[in-house]
XYZ file of C-alpha atoms in Angstrom:
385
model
C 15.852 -7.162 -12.989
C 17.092 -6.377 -16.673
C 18.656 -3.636 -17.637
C 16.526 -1.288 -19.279
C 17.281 2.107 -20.383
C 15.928 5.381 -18.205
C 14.415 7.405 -21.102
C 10.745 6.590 -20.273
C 11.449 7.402 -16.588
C 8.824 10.046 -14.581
C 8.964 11.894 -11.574
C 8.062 10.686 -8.056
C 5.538 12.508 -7.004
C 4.603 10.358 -3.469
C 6.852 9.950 -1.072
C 6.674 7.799 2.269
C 8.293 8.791 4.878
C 8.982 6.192 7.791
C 8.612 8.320 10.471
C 9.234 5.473 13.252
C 11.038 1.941 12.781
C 9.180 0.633 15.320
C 5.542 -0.593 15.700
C 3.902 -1.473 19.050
C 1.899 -4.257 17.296
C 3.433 -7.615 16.277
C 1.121 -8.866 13.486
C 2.045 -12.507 12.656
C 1.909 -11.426 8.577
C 4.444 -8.243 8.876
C 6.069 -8.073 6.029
C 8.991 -5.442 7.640
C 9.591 -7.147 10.755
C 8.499 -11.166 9.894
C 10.082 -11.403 6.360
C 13.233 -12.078 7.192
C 14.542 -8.242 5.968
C 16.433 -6.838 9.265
C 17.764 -3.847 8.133
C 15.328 -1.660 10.872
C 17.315 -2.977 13.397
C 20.269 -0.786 12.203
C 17.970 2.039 12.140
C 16.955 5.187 14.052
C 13.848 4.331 15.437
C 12.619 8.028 15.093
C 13.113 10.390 11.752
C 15.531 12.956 13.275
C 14.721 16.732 12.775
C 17.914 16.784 10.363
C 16.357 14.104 8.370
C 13.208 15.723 8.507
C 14.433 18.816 7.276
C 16.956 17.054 4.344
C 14.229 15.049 2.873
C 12.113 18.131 3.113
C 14.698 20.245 0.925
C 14.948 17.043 -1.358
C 11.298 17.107 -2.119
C 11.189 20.698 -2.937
C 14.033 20.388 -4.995
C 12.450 17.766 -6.820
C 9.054 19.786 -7.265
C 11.341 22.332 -8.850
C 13.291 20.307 -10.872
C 10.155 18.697 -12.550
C 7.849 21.583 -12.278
C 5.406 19.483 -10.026
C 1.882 20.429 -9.483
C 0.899 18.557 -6.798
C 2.714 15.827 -4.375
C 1.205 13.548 -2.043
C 3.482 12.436 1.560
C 2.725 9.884 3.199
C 3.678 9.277 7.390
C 4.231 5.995 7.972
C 6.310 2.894 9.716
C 6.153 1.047 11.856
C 3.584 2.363 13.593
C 3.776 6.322 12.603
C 1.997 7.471 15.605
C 4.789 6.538 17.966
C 6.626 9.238 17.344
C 3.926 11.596 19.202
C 1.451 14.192 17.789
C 4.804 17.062 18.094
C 6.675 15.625 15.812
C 3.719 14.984 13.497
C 3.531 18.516 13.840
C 7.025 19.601 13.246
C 7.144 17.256 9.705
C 4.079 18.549 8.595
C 5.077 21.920 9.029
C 8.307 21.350 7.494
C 7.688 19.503 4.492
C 4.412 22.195 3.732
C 7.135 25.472 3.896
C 10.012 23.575 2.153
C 7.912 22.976 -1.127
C 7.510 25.859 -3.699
C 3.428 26.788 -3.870
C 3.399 26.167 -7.270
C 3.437 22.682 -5.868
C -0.080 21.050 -4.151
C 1.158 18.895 -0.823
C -1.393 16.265 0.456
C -0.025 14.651 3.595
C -1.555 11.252 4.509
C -0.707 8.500 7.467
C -1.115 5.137 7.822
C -1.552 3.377 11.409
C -3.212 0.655 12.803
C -5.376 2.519 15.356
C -4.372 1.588 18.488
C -2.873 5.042 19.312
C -5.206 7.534 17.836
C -6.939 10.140 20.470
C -8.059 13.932 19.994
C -4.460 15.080 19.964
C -3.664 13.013 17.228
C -6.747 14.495 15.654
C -6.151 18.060 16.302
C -2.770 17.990 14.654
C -4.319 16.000 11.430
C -7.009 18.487 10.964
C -4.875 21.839 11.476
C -2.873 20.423 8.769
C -5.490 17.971 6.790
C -3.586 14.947 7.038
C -5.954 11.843 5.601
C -5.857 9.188 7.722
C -5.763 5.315 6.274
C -6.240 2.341 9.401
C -5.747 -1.054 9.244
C -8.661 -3.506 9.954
C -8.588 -6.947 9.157
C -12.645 -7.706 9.786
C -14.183 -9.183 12.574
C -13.546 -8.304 15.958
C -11.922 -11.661 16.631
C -10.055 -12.503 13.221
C -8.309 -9.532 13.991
C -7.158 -10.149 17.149
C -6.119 -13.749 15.534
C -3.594 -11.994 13.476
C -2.828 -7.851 15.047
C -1.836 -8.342 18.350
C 0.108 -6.789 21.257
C 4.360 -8.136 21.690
C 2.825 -9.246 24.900
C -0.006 -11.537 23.141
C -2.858 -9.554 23.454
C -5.485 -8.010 20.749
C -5.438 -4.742 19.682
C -8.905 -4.202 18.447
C -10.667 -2.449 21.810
C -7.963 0.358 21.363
C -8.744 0.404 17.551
C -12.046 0.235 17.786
C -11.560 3.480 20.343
C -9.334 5.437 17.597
C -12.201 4.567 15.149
C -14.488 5.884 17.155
C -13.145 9.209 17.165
C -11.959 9.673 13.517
C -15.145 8.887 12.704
C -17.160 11.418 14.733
C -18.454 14.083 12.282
C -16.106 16.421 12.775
C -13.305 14.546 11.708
C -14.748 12.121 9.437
C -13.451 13.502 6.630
C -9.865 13.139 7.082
C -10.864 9.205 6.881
C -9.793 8.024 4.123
C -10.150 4.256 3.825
C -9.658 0.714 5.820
C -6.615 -1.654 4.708
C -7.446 -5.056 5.348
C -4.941 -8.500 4.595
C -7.205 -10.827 3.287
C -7.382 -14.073 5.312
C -9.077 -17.133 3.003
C -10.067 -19.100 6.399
C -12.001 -16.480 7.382
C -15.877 -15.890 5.948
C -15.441 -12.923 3.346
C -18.821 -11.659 3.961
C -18.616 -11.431 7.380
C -15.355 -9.800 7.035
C -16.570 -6.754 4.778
C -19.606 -6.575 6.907
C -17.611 -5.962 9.732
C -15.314 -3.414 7.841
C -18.508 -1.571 6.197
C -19.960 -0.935 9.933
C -17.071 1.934 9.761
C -18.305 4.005 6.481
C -15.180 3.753 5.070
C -14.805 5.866 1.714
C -12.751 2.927 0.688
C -11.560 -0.298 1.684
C -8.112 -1.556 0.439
C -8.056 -6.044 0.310
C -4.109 -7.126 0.211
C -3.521 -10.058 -0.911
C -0.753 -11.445 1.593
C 2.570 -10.484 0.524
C 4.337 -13.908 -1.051
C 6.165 -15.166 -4.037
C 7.753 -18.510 -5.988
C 10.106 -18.852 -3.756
C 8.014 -18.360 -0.036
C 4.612 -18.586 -0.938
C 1.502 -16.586 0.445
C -1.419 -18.700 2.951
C -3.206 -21.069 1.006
C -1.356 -20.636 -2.484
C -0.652 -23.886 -3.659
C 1.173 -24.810 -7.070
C -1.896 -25.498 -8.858
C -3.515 -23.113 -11.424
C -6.742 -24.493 -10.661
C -6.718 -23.426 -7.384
C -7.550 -19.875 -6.902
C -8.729 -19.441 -2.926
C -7.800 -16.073 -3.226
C -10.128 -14.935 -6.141
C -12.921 -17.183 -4.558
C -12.552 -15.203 -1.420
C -12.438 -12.029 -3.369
C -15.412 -12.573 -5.647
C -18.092 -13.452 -3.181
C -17.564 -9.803 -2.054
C -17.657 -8.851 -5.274
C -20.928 -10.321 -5.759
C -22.419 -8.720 -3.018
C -20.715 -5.251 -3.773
C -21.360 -4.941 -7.125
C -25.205 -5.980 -6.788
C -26.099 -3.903 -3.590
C -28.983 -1.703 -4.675
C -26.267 1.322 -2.910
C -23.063 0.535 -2.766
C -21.614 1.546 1.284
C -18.156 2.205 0.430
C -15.490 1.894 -2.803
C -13.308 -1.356 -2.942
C -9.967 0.027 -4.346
C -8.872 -3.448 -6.485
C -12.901 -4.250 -7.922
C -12.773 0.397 -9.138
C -9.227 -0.332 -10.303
C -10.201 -3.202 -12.503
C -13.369 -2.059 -13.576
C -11.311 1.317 -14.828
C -8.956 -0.625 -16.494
C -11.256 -2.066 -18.290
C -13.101 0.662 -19.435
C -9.895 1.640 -20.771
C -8.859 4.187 -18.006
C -4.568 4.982 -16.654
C -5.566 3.532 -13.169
C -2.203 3.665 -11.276
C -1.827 0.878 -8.228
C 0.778 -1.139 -6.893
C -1.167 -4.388 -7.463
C -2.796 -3.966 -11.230
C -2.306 -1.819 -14.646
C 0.585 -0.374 -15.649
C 1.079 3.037 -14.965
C 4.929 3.468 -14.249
C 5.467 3.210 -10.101
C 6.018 7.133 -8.719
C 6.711 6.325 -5.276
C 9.675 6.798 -3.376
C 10.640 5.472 0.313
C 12.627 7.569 2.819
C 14.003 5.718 5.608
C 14.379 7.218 9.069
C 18.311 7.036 8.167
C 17.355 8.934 5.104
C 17.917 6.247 2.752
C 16.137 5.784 -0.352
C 14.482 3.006 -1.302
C 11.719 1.482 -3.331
C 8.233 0.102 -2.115
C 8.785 -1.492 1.009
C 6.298 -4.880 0.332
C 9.860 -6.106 -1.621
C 11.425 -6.522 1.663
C 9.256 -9.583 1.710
C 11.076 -10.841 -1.138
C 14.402 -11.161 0.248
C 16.915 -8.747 2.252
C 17.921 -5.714 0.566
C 15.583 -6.074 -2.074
C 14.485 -2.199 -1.464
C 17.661 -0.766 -0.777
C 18.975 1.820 -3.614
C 22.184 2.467 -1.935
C 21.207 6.222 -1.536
C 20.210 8.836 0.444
C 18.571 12.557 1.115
C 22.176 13.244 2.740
C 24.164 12.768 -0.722
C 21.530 12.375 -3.120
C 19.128 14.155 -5.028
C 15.699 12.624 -5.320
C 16.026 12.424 -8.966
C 19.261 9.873 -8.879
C 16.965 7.045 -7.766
C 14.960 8.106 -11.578
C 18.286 6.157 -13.121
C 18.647 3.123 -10.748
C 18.001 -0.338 -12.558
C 15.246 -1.153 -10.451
C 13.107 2.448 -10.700
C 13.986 1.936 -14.333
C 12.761 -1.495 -14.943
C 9.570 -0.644 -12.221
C 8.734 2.432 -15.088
C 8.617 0.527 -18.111
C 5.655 -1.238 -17.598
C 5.330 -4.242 -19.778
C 8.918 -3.976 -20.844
C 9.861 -5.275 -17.238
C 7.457 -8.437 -17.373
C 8.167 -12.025 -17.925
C 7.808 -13.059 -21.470
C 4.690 -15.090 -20.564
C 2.847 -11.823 -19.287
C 3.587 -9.909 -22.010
C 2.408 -12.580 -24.144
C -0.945 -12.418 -22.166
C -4.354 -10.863 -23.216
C -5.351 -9.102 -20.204
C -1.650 -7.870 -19.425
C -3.093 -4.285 -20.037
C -5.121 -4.578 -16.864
C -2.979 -7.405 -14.627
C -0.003 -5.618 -15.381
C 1.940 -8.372 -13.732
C 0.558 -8.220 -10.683
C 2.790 -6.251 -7.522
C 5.964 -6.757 -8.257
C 6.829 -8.414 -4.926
C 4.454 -10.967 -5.755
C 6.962 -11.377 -8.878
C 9.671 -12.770 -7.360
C 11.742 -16.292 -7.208
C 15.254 -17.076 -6.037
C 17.465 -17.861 -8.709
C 15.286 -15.765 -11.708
C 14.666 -12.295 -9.981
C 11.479 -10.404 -10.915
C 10.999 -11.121 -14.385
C 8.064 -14.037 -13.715
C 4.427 -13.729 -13.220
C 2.724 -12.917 -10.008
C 2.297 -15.962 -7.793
C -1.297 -15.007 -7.746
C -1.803 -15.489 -11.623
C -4.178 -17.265 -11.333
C -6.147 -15.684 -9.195
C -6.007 -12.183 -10.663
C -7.034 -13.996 -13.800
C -10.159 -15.491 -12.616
C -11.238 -11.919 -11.451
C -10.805 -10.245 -13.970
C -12.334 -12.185 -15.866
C -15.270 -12.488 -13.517
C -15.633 -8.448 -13.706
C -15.601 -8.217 -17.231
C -18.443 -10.711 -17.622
C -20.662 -9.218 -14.852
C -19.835 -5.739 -16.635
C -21.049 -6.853 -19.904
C -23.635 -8.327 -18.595
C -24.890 -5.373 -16.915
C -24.716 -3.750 -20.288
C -26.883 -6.293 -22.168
C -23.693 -7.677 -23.939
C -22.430 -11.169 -24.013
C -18.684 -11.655 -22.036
């Protein structure tokens, strides 16, 4: 990445903590354990208390340090719920007394399902921890791709924990369906299948790929763009439903953009990245979808032992990942819808030999969408695209 200076720097104000190194699923896309990054095999495979409670004491002392009104955690993994609904508990409590009150705490986890019951529950409403699940569609496509180490699908135990967050009680601590788009499989279908749930909001990730090891079905060719073809035949459907069943995080974040609003996501605009990864070892390090990039690509070289949060603010790579179109290839910046690409997800960004400083291996695609919202945008308001 260039060098870029830290003046325009912000504050983190999310922070994921991998709870558990571990996941009892072994889904054929992974980016942490098929990627080719092994560094969780040198890792605890459970957050100790001590680690717990440092990270804790970091956070606060960032809050403080930059006057923080609100910060959201996030549990995650591997598979989060491994670690058992006590510990859950325990960092939960921990992380809510560390921080000063001045400072709003959201606490979130993301898990693929398989393990959620009424303890799980208990502990996330006691302490209103939102709950995000992973779903890739039909029953069947995903079983083709989220399955057991010993072969088989995971969707009857999903479709159990689904069950149950969804009940009214607990139904509001849902807070959306993540699901890696698949081109072979029929998008409609898909969303159908993910709508059935009454998700708030569903979450389509484009498989995590670059230059150099490219994602499913993303040729060389700018003409080809499976991925926005996929994407745009829910679009369609979404955007024209007389009432719309549930948000779709990328088609809001777009359509924001263009109406000229900050929207902040990993994968479009260019709001300056705020998130910050703590490793069950305590190490810092940035978004973990770069580990699909090559080994190491996260890795800060510090930690909630010797570091404060706010030494990770001055790092090259948190630097370069806050200055927005400063960081981009000279082609993006050159581009007229740069405002609302932003370069794409920065993984996406990447080829051996050049770094991050090139366009998103799904240019193209992001391209054709956008464009494709604008014009149904204008068109719903009478206007020519």
């Amino acid at each position: 990445m260039n060098q870029l200076t830290a003046q325009t720097v912000v504050p983190f104000n999310e922070f994921v903590l991998k709870v558990h190194s571990r996941c009892n699923l072994a889904c054929d896309y992974c980016y942490l354990y098929q990627s080719g990054d092994d560094s969780w095999r040198g890792r605890p495979r459970v957050m100790s208390d001590e680690v717990v409670a440092r990270a804790a004491d970091r956070m606060a002392e960032h809050a403080r340090t930059f006057a923080l009104d609100r910060m959201h955690v996030v549990l995650h993994g591997g598979e989060p719920l491994l670690v058992g609904p006590a510990v859950i508990e325990r960092i939960a409590d921990r992380v809510s007394s560390a921080l000063p009150t001045s400072t709003a705490l959201s606490l979130g986890v993301q898990t693929n399902g398989t393990l959620l019951d009424a303890r799980f529950l208990d502990i996330f409403s006691r302490w209103g921890i939102k709950v995000g699940v992973s779903l890739d569609g039909t029953d069947a496509d995903h079983d083709g791709h989220r399955r057991h180490h010993h072969g088989g699908g995971s969707i009857t135990r999903l479709a159990d924990g689904l069950a149950l967050l969804t009940q009214p009680a607990t139904r509001h601590l849902f807070s959306g369906l993540l699901c890696t788009i698949d081109v072979t499989h029929d998008p409609l279908d898909t969303y159908r299948a993910l709508v059935r749930h009454q998700p708030p909001v569903v979450d389509f990730l484009l498989p995590h790929g670059n230059w150099t090891r490219r994602p499913p079905h993303r040729g060389a060719s700018s003409r080809e763009t499976p991925y926005a073809d996929w994407l745009l035949k829910i679009f369609e459907h979404w955007f024209d439903a007389p009432e719309r069943r549930t948000g779709v995080r990328l088609f809001e974040s777009i359509m924001g953009l263009l109406l000229g609003d900050d929207v902040a996501t990993d994968s479009v605009g260019q709001a300056p990245c705020r998130t910050l990864v703590i490793e069950t070892d305590g190490s810092l390090e940035q978004i973990d979808s770069l580990k699909s990039a090559y080994p190491g690509a996260a890795a800060l070289g510090l930690n909630v032992h010797d570091h404060p949060l706010r030494a990770a603010l001055s790092h090259p790579a948190i630097v370069a990942g806050q200055n927005g179109p400063t960081a981009l290839a000279a082609e993006c910046r050159a581009c007229p819808i740069v405002r609302i690409c932003g370069g794409g997800m920065l993984a996406h960004r990447y080829r051996a030999g050049h770094g991050f400083s090139n366009p998103s291996v799904y240019g193209p695609d992001l391209w054709k969408i956008i464009h494709h919202i604008r014009g149904r945008m204008l068109g719903a308001l009478g206007e020519s695209p």
